[in-house]
Short mmCIF file of N, CA and C in Angstrom, two decimals:
data_model
loop_
_atom_site.label_atom_id
_atom_site.label_comp_id
_atom_site.label_asym_id
_atom_site.label_seq_id
_atom_site.Cartn_x
_atom_site.Cartn_y
_atom_site.Cartn_z
N UNK H 29 -5.21 -28.98 -25.63
CA UNK H 29 -6.35 -28.10 -25.43
C UNK H 29 -6.83 -28.18 -23.98
N UNK H 30 -6.89 -29.41 -23.44
CA UNK H 30 -7.37 -29.59 -22.07
C UNK H 30 -6.45 -28.91 -21.06
N UNK H 31 -5.14 -28.97 -21.32
CA UNK H 31 -4.17 -28.33 -20.44
C UNK H 31 -4.37 -26.81 -20.43
N UNK H 32 -4.65 -26.26 -21.62
CA UNK H 32 -4.86 -24.82 -21.73
C UNK H 32 -6.10 -24.39 -20.94
N UNK H 33 -7.15 -25.17 -21.01
CA UNK H 33 -8.37 -24.87 -20.27
C UNK H 33 -8.09 -24.95 -18.77
N UNK H 34 -7.34 -25.97 -18.35
CA UNK H 34 -7.01 -26.10 -16.93
C UNK H 34 -6.21 -24.90 -16.42
N UNK H 35 -5.24 -24.43 -17.20
CA UNK H 35 -4.47 -23.25 -16.80
C UNK H 35 -5.37 -22.02 -16.73
N UNK H 36 -6.30 -21.90 -17.65
CA UNK H 36 -7.22 -20.77 -17.64
C UNK H 36 -8.09 -20.80 -16.40
N UNK H 37 -8.60 -21.96 -16.05
CA UNK H 37 -9.43 -22.10 -14.85
C UNK H 37 -8.60 -21.79 -13.61
N UNK H 38 -7.40 -22.31 -13.54
CA UNK H 38 -6.51 -22.05 -12.40
C UNK H 38 -6.23 -20.56 -12.26
N UNK H 39 -5.98 -19.89 -13.39
CA UNK H 39 -5.72 -18.45 -13.36
C UNK H 39 -6.94 -17.70 -12.84
N UNK H 40 -8.12 -18.03 -13.34
CA UNK H 40 -9.34 -17.34 -12.90
C UNK H 40 -9.62 -17.57 -11.43
N UNK H 41 -9.40 -18.78 -10.96
CA UNK H 41 -9.62 -19.07 -9.54
C UNK H 41 -8.62 -18.28 -8.69
N UNK H 42 -7.37 -18.18 -9.15
CA UNK H 42 -6.37 -17.43 -8.38
C UNK H 42 -6.73 -15.95 -8.30
N UNK H 43 -7.40 -15.43 -9.31
CA UNK H 43 -7.82 -14.03 -9.27
C UNK H 43 -8.84 -13.77 -8.17
N UNK H 44 -9.61 -14.78 -7.83
CA UNK H 44 -10.61 -14.61 -6.77
C UNK H 44 -9.96 -14.24 -5.44
N UNK H 45 -8.73 -14.66 -5.24
CA UNK H 45 -8.04 -14.34 -4.00
C UNK H 45 -7.47 -12.92 -4.03
N UNK H 46 -7.40 -12.34 -5.20
CA UNK H 46 -6.81 -11.02 -5.36
C UNK H 46 -7.87 -9.93 -5.48
N UNK H 47 -8.98 -10.25 -6.13
CA UNK H 47 -9.97 -9.24 -6.45
C UNK H 47 -11.12 -9.28 -5.47
N UNK H 48 -11.35 -8.18 -4.73
CA UNK H 48 -12.53 -8.14 -3.88
C UNK H 48 -13.78 -8.09 -4.75
N UNK H 49 -14.88 -8.61 -4.26
CA UNK H 49 -16.11 -8.59 -5.02
C UNK H 49 -16.61 -7.16 -5.14
N UNK H 50 -17.26 -6.80 -6.29
CA UNK H 50 -17.75 -5.44 -6.48
C UNK H 50 -18.64 -5.02 -5.32
N UNK H 51 -18.41 -3.81 -4.88
CA UNK H 51 -19.21 -3.28 -3.79
C UNK H 51 -18.79 -3.80 -2.43
N UNK H 52 -17.81 -4.67 -2.39
CA UNK H 52 -17.39 -5.26 -1.12
C UNK H 52 -16.03 -4.75 -0.66
N UNK H 53 -15.52 -3.71 -1.30
CA UNK H 53 -14.25 -3.15 -0.83
C UNK H 53 -14.44 -2.74 0.62
N UNK H 54 -13.48 -3.02 1.41
CA UNK H 54 -13.60 -2.83 2.84
C UNK H 54 -12.72 -1.67 3.28
N UNK H 55 -13.36 -0.62 3.76
CA UNK H 55 -12.61 0.48 4.34
C UNK H 55 -12.90 0.48 5.82
N UNK H 56 -11.86 0.36 6.60
CA UNK H 56 -12.00 0.36 8.04
C UNK H 56 -11.42 1.67 8.54
N UNK H 57 -12.28 2.54 9.02
CA UNK H 57 -11.82 3.78 9.62
C UNK H 57 -11.81 3.59 11.12
N UNK H 58 -10.77 4.04 11.74
CA UNK H 58 -10.62 3.86 13.18
C UNK H 58 -11.11 5.12 13.87
N UNK H 59 -11.96 4.94 14.87
CA UNK H 59 -12.47 6.08 15.63
C UNK H 59 -11.34 6.73 16.41
N UNK H 60 -11.48 8.00 16.66
CA UNK H 60 -10.43 8.73 17.40
C UNK H 60 -10.19 8.08 18.75
N UNK H 61 -8.94 7.92 19.06
CA UNK H 61 -8.57 7.31 20.34
C UNK H 61 -8.38 5.81 20.24
N UNK H 62 -8.91 5.20 19.17
CA UNK H 62 -8.69 3.76 18.97
C UNK H 62 -7.36 3.58 18.26
N UNK H 63 -6.99 2.35 18.05
CA UNK H 63 -5.78 2.07 17.30
C UNK H 63 -4.55 2.34 18.14
N UNK H 64 -3.51 1.66 17.81
CA UNK H 64 -2.26 1.81 18.55
C UNK H 64 -1.43 2.91 17.91
N UNK H 65 -0.74 3.66 18.74
CA UNK H 65 0.16 4.68 18.22
C UNK H 65 1.55 4.08 18.06
N UNK H 66 2.49 4.94 17.80
CA UNK H 66 3.87 4.50 17.65
C UNK H 66 4.33 3.84 18.94
N UNK H 67 4.99 2.76 18.79
CA UNK H 67 5.55 2.11 19.97
C UNK H 67 7.03 1.92 19.74
N UNK H 68 7.78 2.21 20.74
CA UNK H 68 9.23 2.06 20.62
C UNK H 68 9.63 0.60 20.47
N UNK H 69 8.83 -0.31 21.01
CA UNK H 69 9.19 -1.72 21.00
C UNK H 69 8.91 -2.45 19.70
N UNK H 70 8.04 -1.91 18.86
CA UNK H 70 7.70 -2.62 17.62
C UNK H 70 8.48 -2.04 16.47
N UNK H 71 9.10 -2.89 15.68
CA UNK H 71 9.98 -2.42 14.62
C UNK H 71 9.49 -2.87 13.25
N UNK H 72 8.38 -2.30 12.78
CA UNK H 72 7.91 -2.58 11.43
C UNK H 72 8.83 -1.84 10.48
N UNK H 73 9.41 -2.58 9.54
CA UNK H 73 10.35 -1.93 8.63
C UNK H 73 10.20 -2.46 7.21
N UNK H 74 10.75 -1.68 6.29
CA UNK H 74 10.67 -1.94 4.87
C UNK H 74 12.08 -1.83 4.29
N UNK H 75 12.32 -2.57 3.20
CA UNK H 75 13.63 -2.55 2.55
C UNK H 75 13.44 -2.13 1.10
N UNK H 76 14.30 -1.22 0.62
CA UNK H 76 14.22 -0.81 -0.78
C UNK H 76 15.19 -1.62 -1.64
N UNK H 77 15.23 -1.31 -2.92
CA UNK H 77 16.05 -2.10 -3.85
C UNK H 77 17.55 -1.90 -3.64
N UNK H 78 17.93 -0.87 -2.90
CA UNK H 78 19.34 -0.64 -2.60
C UNK H 78 19.71 -1.19 -1.23
N UNK H 79 18.80 -1.98 -0.67
CA UNK H 79 18.99 -2.62 0.63
C UNK H 79 18.93 -1.64 1.81
N UNK H 80 18.42 -0.45 1.56
CA UNK H 80 18.22 0.51 2.65
C UNK H 80 16.97 0.11 3.42
N UNK H 81 17.04 0.21 4.74
CA UNK H 81 15.91 -0.15 5.59
C UNK H 81 15.27 1.12 6.12
N UNK H 82 13.96 1.16 6.04
CA UNK H 82 13.17 2.29 6.53
C UNK H 82 12.18 1.74 7.55
N UNK H 83 12.23 2.24 8.77
CA UNK H 83 11.31 1.74 9.80
C UNK H 83 10.24 2.78 10.09
N UNK H 84 9.10 2.30 10.55
CA UNK H 84 8.02 3.22 10.91
C UNK H 84 8.45 4.16 12.03
N UNK H 85 9.30 3.69 12.92
CA UNK H 85 9.77 4.56 13.99
C UNK H 85 10.52 5.78 13.45
N UNK H 86 11.17 5.64 12.30
CA UNK H 86 11.86 6.76 11.66
C UNK H 86 10.86 7.77 11.09
N UNK H 87 9.63 7.33 10.86
CA UNK H 87 8.63 8.16 10.20
C UNK H 87 7.69 8.85 11.18
N UNK H 88 7.97 8.73 12.45
CA UNK H 88 7.14 9.38 13.46
C UNK H 88 7.04 10.87 13.13
N UNK H 89 5.83 11.40 13.20
CA UNK H 89 5.61 12.81 12.87
C UNK H 89 5.19 13.02 11.43
N UNK H 90 5.08 11.92 10.66
CA UNK H 90 4.63 12.00 9.27
C UNK H 90 3.36 11.18 9.09
N UNK H 91 2.53 11.59 8.15
CA UNK H 91 1.40 10.77 7.72
C UNK H 91 1.99 9.71 6.80
N UNK H 92 1.69 8.45 7.05
CA UNK H 92 2.27 7.36 6.28
C UNK H 92 1.17 6.64 5.51
N UNK H 93 1.33 6.58 4.19
CA UNK H 93 0.43 5.85 3.31
C UNK H 93 1.18 4.61 2.86
N UNK H 94 0.67 3.43 3.22
CA UNK H 94 1.29 2.16 2.84
C UNK H 94 0.35 1.46 1.88
N UNK H 95 0.82 1.19 0.66
CA UNK H 95 0.02 0.48 -0.32
C UNK H 95 0.65 -0.89 -0.56
N UNK H 96 -0.09 -1.94 -0.22
CA UNK H 96 0.36 -3.32 -0.41
C UNK H 96 -0.17 -3.81 -1.75
N UNK H 97 0.71 -4.33 -2.60
CA UNK H 97 0.31 -4.71 -3.95
C UNK H 97 1.22 -5.81 -4.48
N UNK H 98 0.92 -6.28 -5.70
CA UNK H 98 1.78 -7.24 -6.40
C UNK H 98 1.62 -7.02 -7.90
N UNK H 99 2.64 -7.38 -8.66
CA UNK H 99 2.62 -7.17 -10.11
C UNK H 99 1.61 -8.05 -10.83
N UNK H 100 1.18 -9.14 -10.21
CA UNK H 100 0.24 -10.07 -10.83
C UNK H 100 -1.22 -9.77 -10.48
N UNK H 101 -1.47 -8.72 -9.73
CA UNK H 101 -2.81 -8.39 -9.22
C UNK H 101 -3.47 -7.30 -10.08
N UNK H 102 -4.50 -7.65 -10.88
CA UNK H 102 -5.14 -6.65 -11.76
C UNK H 102 -5.65 -5.40 -11.05
N UNK H 103 -6.34 -5.49 -9.90
CA UNK H 103 -6.78 -4.25 -9.25
C UNK H 103 -5.60 -3.39 -8.77
N UNK H 104 -4.51 -4.05 -8.40
CA UNK H 104 -3.31 -3.30 -7.99
C UNK H 104 -2.76 -2.50 -9.18
N UNK H 105 -2.73 -3.15 -10.33
CA UNK H 105 -2.22 -2.50 -11.53
C UNK H 105 -3.13 -1.36 -11.97
N UNK H 106 -4.44 -1.54 -11.77
CA UNK H 106 -5.40 -0.51 -12.15
C UNK H 106 -5.24 0.76 -11.32
N UNK H 107 -4.89 0.63 -10.05
CA UNK H 107 -4.76 1.81 -9.20
C UNK H 107 -3.36 2.43 -9.25
N UNK H 108 -2.41 1.74 -9.85
CA UNK H 108 -1.02 2.20 -9.84
C UNK H 108 -0.82 3.57 -10.49
N UNK H 109 -1.47 3.89 -11.62
CA UNK H 109 -1.25 5.24 -12.18
C UNK H 109 -1.64 6.35 -11.21
N UNK H 110 -2.76 6.20 -10.51
CA UNK H 110 -3.16 7.26 -9.58
C UNK H 110 -2.27 7.27 -8.33
N UNK H 111 -1.74 6.11 -7.93
CA UNK H 111 -0.81 6.06 -6.80
C UNK H 111 0.50 6.75 -7.18
N UNK H 112 0.98 6.50 -8.39
CA UNK H 112 2.21 7.14 -8.84
C UNK H 112 2.03 8.66 -8.94
N UNK H 113 0.87 9.09 -9.41
CA UNK H 113 0.59 10.52 -9.49
C UNK H 113 0.52 11.14 -8.10
N UNK H 114 -0.08 10.42 -7.16
CA UNK H 114 -0.13 10.89 -5.77
C UNK H 114 1.29 11.08 -5.24
N UNK H 115 2.16 10.12 -5.51
CA UNK H 115 3.55 10.22 -5.09
C UNK H 115 4.20 11.47 -5.71
N UNK H 116 3.99 11.65 -7.02
CA UNK H 116 4.56 12.82 -7.70
C UNK H 116 4.09 14.13 -7.06
N UNK H 117 2.81 14.19 -6.76
CA UNK H 117 2.22 15.41 -6.22
C UNK H 117 2.63 15.70 -4.78
N UNK H 118 2.93 14.65 -4.00
CA UNK H 118 3.22 14.83 -2.58
C UNK H 118 4.67 14.58 -2.19
N UNK H 119 5.54 14.24 -3.15
CA UNK H 119 6.91 13.91 -2.77
C UNK H 119 7.66 15.09 -2.17
N UNK H 120 7.23 16.30 -2.43
CA UNK H 120 7.86 17.47 -1.83
C UNK H 120 7.29 17.85 -0.47
N UNK H 121 6.26 17.13 -0.05
CA UNK H 121 5.62 17.41 1.24
C UNK H 121 6.32 16.56 2.31
N UNK H 122 7.05 17.22 3.19
CA UNK H 122 7.84 16.50 4.19
C UNK H 122 7.00 15.82 5.26
N UNK H 123 5.71 16.13 5.33
CA UNK H 123 4.89 15.53 6.39
C UNK H 123 4.05 14.35 5.90
N UNK H 124 4.21 13.97 4.61
CA UNK H 124 3.48 12.82 4.06
C UNK H 124 4.48 11.93 3.33
N UNK H 125 4.44 10.63 3.60
CA UNK H 125 5.29 9.69 2.88
C UNK H 125 4.42 8.56 2.33
N UNK H 126 4.73 8.16 1.10
CA UNK H 126 3.97 7.10 0.43
C UNK H 126 4.90 5.92 0.21
N UNK H 127 4.51 4.77 0.75
CA UNK H 127 5.29 3.55 0.63
C UNK H 127 4.54 2.54 -0.23
N UNK H 128 5.10 2.22 -1.36
CA UNK H 128 4.56 1.20 -2.25
C UNK H 128 5.27 -0.10 -1.91
N UNK H 129 4.52 -1.06 -1.36
CA UNK H 129 5.14 -2.28 -0.83
C UNK H 129 4.68 -3.49 -1.64
N UNK H 130 5.62 -4.08 -2.39
CA UNK H 130 5.33 -5.29 -3.16
C UNK H 130 5.36 -6.47 -2.21
N UNK H 131 4.21 -7.11 -2.02
CA UNK H 131 4.13 -8.20 -1.04
C UNK H 131 4.89 -9.45 -1.47
N UNK H 132 5.20 -9.56 -2.76
CA UNK H 132 5.98 -10.71 -3.22
C UNK H 132 7.45 -10.59 -2.83
N UNK H 133 7.89 -9.38 -2.58
CA UNK H 133 9.26 -9.18 -2.14
C UNK H 133 10.30 -9.33 -3.23
N UNK H 134 9.88 -9.37 -4.49
CA UNK H 134 10.83 -9.47 -5.60
C UNK H 134 11.07 -8.07 -6.14
N UNK H 135 11.97 -7.35 -5.50
CA UNK H 135 12.20 -5.96 -5.85
C UNK H 135 12.76 -5.79 -7.26
N UNK H 136 13.52 -6.74 -7.73
CA UNK H 136 14.05 -6.66 -9.09
C UNK H 136 12.91 -6.66 -10.10
N UNK H 137 11.97 -7.56 -9.94
CA UNK H 137 10.81 -7.62 -10.85
C UNK H 137 9.94 -6.38 -10.71
N UNK H 138 9.79 -5.91 -9.49
CA UNK H 138 8.98 -4.70 -9.24
C UNK H 138 9.60 -3.48 -9.91
N UNK H 139 10.91 -3.34 -9.78
CA UNK H 139 11.60 -2.20 -10.40
C UNK H 139 11.47 -2.24 -11.91
N UNK H 140 11.60 -3.43 -12.51
CA UNK H 140 11.43 -3.56 -13.96
C UNK H 140 10.01 -3.18 -14.36
N UNK H 141 9.04 -3.64 -13.58
CA UNK H 141 7.64 -3.32 -13.83
C UNK H 141 7.44 -1.80 -13.80
N UNK H 142 7.97 -1.14 -12.77
CA UNK H 142 7.80 0.30 -12.62
C UNK H 142 8.52 1.06 -13.74
N UNK H 143 9.72 0.63 -14.09
CA UNK H 143 10.49 1.30 -15.14
C UNK H 143 9.79 1.17 -16.49
N UNK H 144 9.27 -0.01 -16.78
CA UNK H 144 8.59 -0.25 -18.06
C UNK H 144 7.40 0.69 -18.23
N UNK H 145 6.73 1.01 -17.14
CA UNK H 145 5.54 1.87 -17.19
C UNK H 145 5.87 3.33 -16.86
N UNK H 146 7.16 3.59 -16.66
CA UNK H 146 7.66 4.94 -16.36
C UNK H 146 7.07 5.52 -15.08
N UNK H 147 6.88 4.67 -14.08
CA UNK H 147 6.46 5.12 -12.76
C UNK H 147 7.71 5.49 -11.96
N UNK H 148 7.61 6.53 -11.18
CA UNK H 148 8.77 6.95 -10.38
C UNK H 148 8.63 6.60 -8.90
N UNK H 149 7.51 6.06 -8.53
CA UNK H 149 7.24 5.66 -7.15
C UNK H 149 8.24 4.59 -6.71
N UNK H 150 8.99 4.84 -5.62
CA UNK H 150 9.92 3.81 -5.15
C UNK H 150 9.16 2.61 -4.59
N UNK H 151 9.75 1.44 -4.73
CA UNK H 151 9.11 0.21 -4.27
C UNK H 151 9.90 -0.36 -3.09
N UNK H 152 9.15 -0.86 -2.13
CA UNK H 152 9.73 -1.48 -0.94
C UNK H 152 9.20 -2.89 -0.80
N UNK H 153 9.86 -3.66 0.03
CA UNK H 153 9.33 -4.96 0.46
C UNK H 153 9.30 -4.94 1.98
N UNK H 154 8.45 -5.78 2.53
CA UNK H 154 8.40 -5.87 3.99
C UNK H 154 9.71 -6.44 4.50
N UNK H 155 10.24 -5.82 5.52
CA UNK H 155 11.46 -6.30 6.14
C UNK H 155 11.14 -6.98 7.47
N UNK H 156 9.89 -6.83 7.89
CA UNK H 156 9.40 -7.46 9.12
C UNK H 156 7.91 -7.73 8.91
N UNK H 157 7.36 -8.56 9.75
CA UNK H 157 5.94 -8.92 9.61
C UNK H 157 5.04 -7.74 9.99
N UNK H 158 3.91 -7.66 9.29
CA UNK H 158 2.91 -6.66 9.65
C UNK H 158 2.25 -7.04 10.97
N UNK H 159 1.98 -6.08 11.83
CA UNK H 159 1.24 -6.41 13.05
C UNK H 159 -0.19 -6.80 12.68
N UNK H 160 -0.86 -7.53 13.54
CA UNK H 160 -2.21 -8.00 13.26
C UNK H 160 -3.14 -6.88 12.83
N UNK H 161 -3.02 -5.73 13.44
CA UNK H 161 -3.89 -4.60 13.14
C UNK H 161 -3.76 -4.15 11.68
N UNK H 162 -2.59 -4.36 11.07
CA UNK H 162 -2.35 -3.93 9.70
C UNK H 162 -2.37 -5.06 8.69
N UNK H 163 -2.35 -6.30 9.14
CA UNK H 163 -2.25 -7.42 8.20
C UNK H 163 -3.52 -7.56 7.37
N UNK H 164 -3.38 -8.25 6.24
CA UNK H 164 -4.49 -8.42 5.31
C UNK H 164 -4.32 -9.72 4.55
N UNK H 165 -5.42 -10.22 4.02
CA UNK H 165 -5.36 -11.41 3.18
C UNK H 165 -5.69 -11.07 1.73
N UNK H 166 -5.98 -9.82 1.45
CA UNK H 166 -6.33 -9.39 0.09
C UNK H 166 -5.50 -8.17 -0.30
N UNK H 167 -5.26 -8.07 -1.59
CA UNK H 167 -4.59 -6.89 -2.12
C UNK H 167 -5.39 -6.38 -3.30
N UNK H 168 -5.27 -5.12 -3.62
CA UNK H 168 -4.48 -4.12 -2.92
C UNK H 168 -5.10 -3.75 -1.58
N UNK H 169 -4.26 -3.36 -0.67
CA UNK H 169 -4.68 -2.83 0.63
C UNK H 169 -3.89 -1.55 0.87
N UNK H 170 -4.61 -0.51 1.26
CA UNK H 170 -3.98 0.76 1.58
C UNK H 170 -4.20 1.06 3.05
N UNK H 171 -3.12 1.38 3.73
CA UNK H 171 -3.13 1.66 5.16
C UNK H 171 -2.63 3.09 5.35
N UNK H 172 -3.36 3.86 6.15
CA UNK H 172 -2.94 5.22 6.44
C UNK H 172 -2.79 5.38 7.94
N UNK H 173 -1.60 5.84 8.33
CA UNK H 173 -1.29 6.11 9.73
C UNK H 173 -1.13 7.62 9.90
N UNK H 174 -1.67 8.15 10.98
CA UNK H 174 -1.51 9.58 11.23
C UNK H 174 -0.12 9.86 11.80
N UNK H 175 0.14 11.12 12.09
CA UNK H 175 1.47 11.52 12.58
C UNK H 175 1.83 10.88 13.91
N UNK H 176 0.81 10.51 14.67
CA UNK H 176 1.05 9.85 15.96
C UNK H 176 1.22 8.34 15.79
N UNK H 177 1.10 7.86 14.56
CA UNK H 177 1.25 6.43 14.30
C UNK H 177 -0.01 5.63 14.49
N UNK H 178 -1.13 6.31 14.64
CA UNK H 178 -2.40 5.60 14.82
C UNK H 178 -3.00 5.25 13.46
N UNK H 179 -3.58 4.06 13.40
CA UNK H 179 -4.26 3.63 12.19
C UNK H 179 -5.48 4.50 11.97
N UNK H 180 -5.54 5.15 10.82
CA UNK H 180 -6.67 6.00 10.47
C UNK H 180 -7.59 5.27 9.51
N UNK H 181 -7.00 4.67 8.48
CA UNK H 181 -7.77 3.95 7.46
C UNK H 181 -7.03 2.69 7.05
N UNK H 182 -7.79 1.64 6.89
CA UNK H 182 -7.29 0.41 6.26
C UNK H 182 -8.32 0.05 5.20
N UNK H 183 -7.95 0.24 3.94
CA UNK H 183 -8.87 0.03 2.82
C UNK H 183 -8.41 -1.18 2.02
N UNK H 184 -9.27 -2.17 1.92
CA UNK H 184 -8.98 -3.36 1.13
C UNK H 184 -9.72 -3.22 -0.19
N UNK H 185 -8.98 -3.26 -1.30
CA UNK H 185 -9.57 -3.09 -2.62
C UNK H 185 -8.92 -1.90 -3.32
N UNK H 186 -9.23 -1.77 -4.59
CA UNK H 186 -8.65 -0.69 -5.38
C UNK H 186 -9.13 0.67 -4.93
N UNK H 187 -8.30 1.67 -5.15
CA UNK H 187 -8.64 3.05 -4.79
C UNK H 187 -8.29 3.99 -5.93
N UNK H 188 -8.96 5.13 -5.92
CA UNK H 188 -8.58 6.22 -6.81
C UNK H 188 -7.86 7.25 -5.97
N UNK H 189 -6.55 7.24 -6.03
CA UNK H 189 -5.74 8.14 -5.22
C UNK H 189 -5.79 9.57 -5.75
N UNK H 190 -6.43 9.76 -6.89
CA UNK H 190 -6.56 11.10 -7.47
C UNK H 190 -7.78 11.84 -6.99
N UNK H 191 -8.64 11.19 -6.22
CA UNK H 191 -9.87 11.87 -5.79
C UNK H 191 -9.54 13.04 -4.86
N UNK H 192 -10.26 14.13 -5.04
CA UNK H 192 -10.04 15.32 -4.22
C UNK H 192 -10.30 15.04 -2.75
N UNK H 193 -11.31 14.22 -2.47
CA UNK H 193 -11.66 13.89 -1.08
C UNK H 193 -10.48 13.19 -0.39
N UNK H 194 -9.88 12.22 -1.08
CA UNK H 194 -8.75 11.49 -0.52
C UNK H 194 -7.57 12.43 -0.27
N UNK H 195 -7.26 13.25 -1.27
CA UNK H 195 -6.12 14.16 -1.15
C UNK H 195 -6.33 15.19 -0.04
N UNK H 196 -7.55 15.68 0.08
CA UNK H 196 -7.87 16.64 1.14
C UNK H 196 -7.69 15.98 2.51
N UNK H 197 -8.13 14.72 2.62
CA UNK H 197 -7.97 13.99 3.88
C UNK H 197 -6.50 13.87 4.26
N UNK H 198 -5.66 13.56 3.28
CA UNK H 198 -4.22 13.46 3.56
C UNK H 198 -3.65 14.81 4.03
N UNK H 199 -4.03 15.86 3.32
CA UNK H 199 -3.53 17.18 3.70
C UNK H 199 -4.02 17.58 5.09
N UNK H 200 -5.29 17.28 5.38
CA UNK H 200 -5.82 17.59 6.71
C UNK H 200 -5.05 16.83 7.79
N UNK H 201 -4.78 15.55 7.55
CA UNK H 201 -4.01 14.76 8.51
C UNK H 201 -2.61 15.34 8.71
N UNK H 202 -2.02 15.83 7.64
CA UNK H 202 -0.65 16.36 7.73
C UNK H 202 -0.58 17.67 8.51
N UNK H 203 -1.72 18.33 8.66
CA UNK H 203 -1.75 19.61 9.39
C UNK H 203 -2.08 19.43 10.86
N UNK H 204 -2.47 18.23 11.25
CA UNK H 204 -2.84 17.98 12.65
C UNK H 204 -1.62 17.93 13.54
#
């Protein structure tokens, strides 16, 4: 019985590192002209389950939505249906790309997780370290880069990707 209680306490404490406190979700919007744009020298890249590498430099000219998550993170799981729907709705838009990045890097487990829930959103893992400007200590974290590669939004905490305001913002960015 004591062991079970200890595991429960350990689990609850570990959730504190994953779940932002209510009302404390952090959205950092970057003012125009701030933030770094695409740089030829920096090679932030992602790897998919087929070992294909996708670098941010390849995505120049596209709005990039990067969602950092893990299968063990309750807020990540809560936002996943709306993220998958966002992917479904925008996958035909050549100027917007959505990258679902499992921070644990276990693509096999991530693919099983996605298949079990019938999500079609492809999953990536980091193939290189995030630059300081994009790094985070909490998940989920959503990062949006404009077509010039400038950081527009860095949101720490769960999101509703189905909101009209969010979708309009993405479309507006894609038209710039």
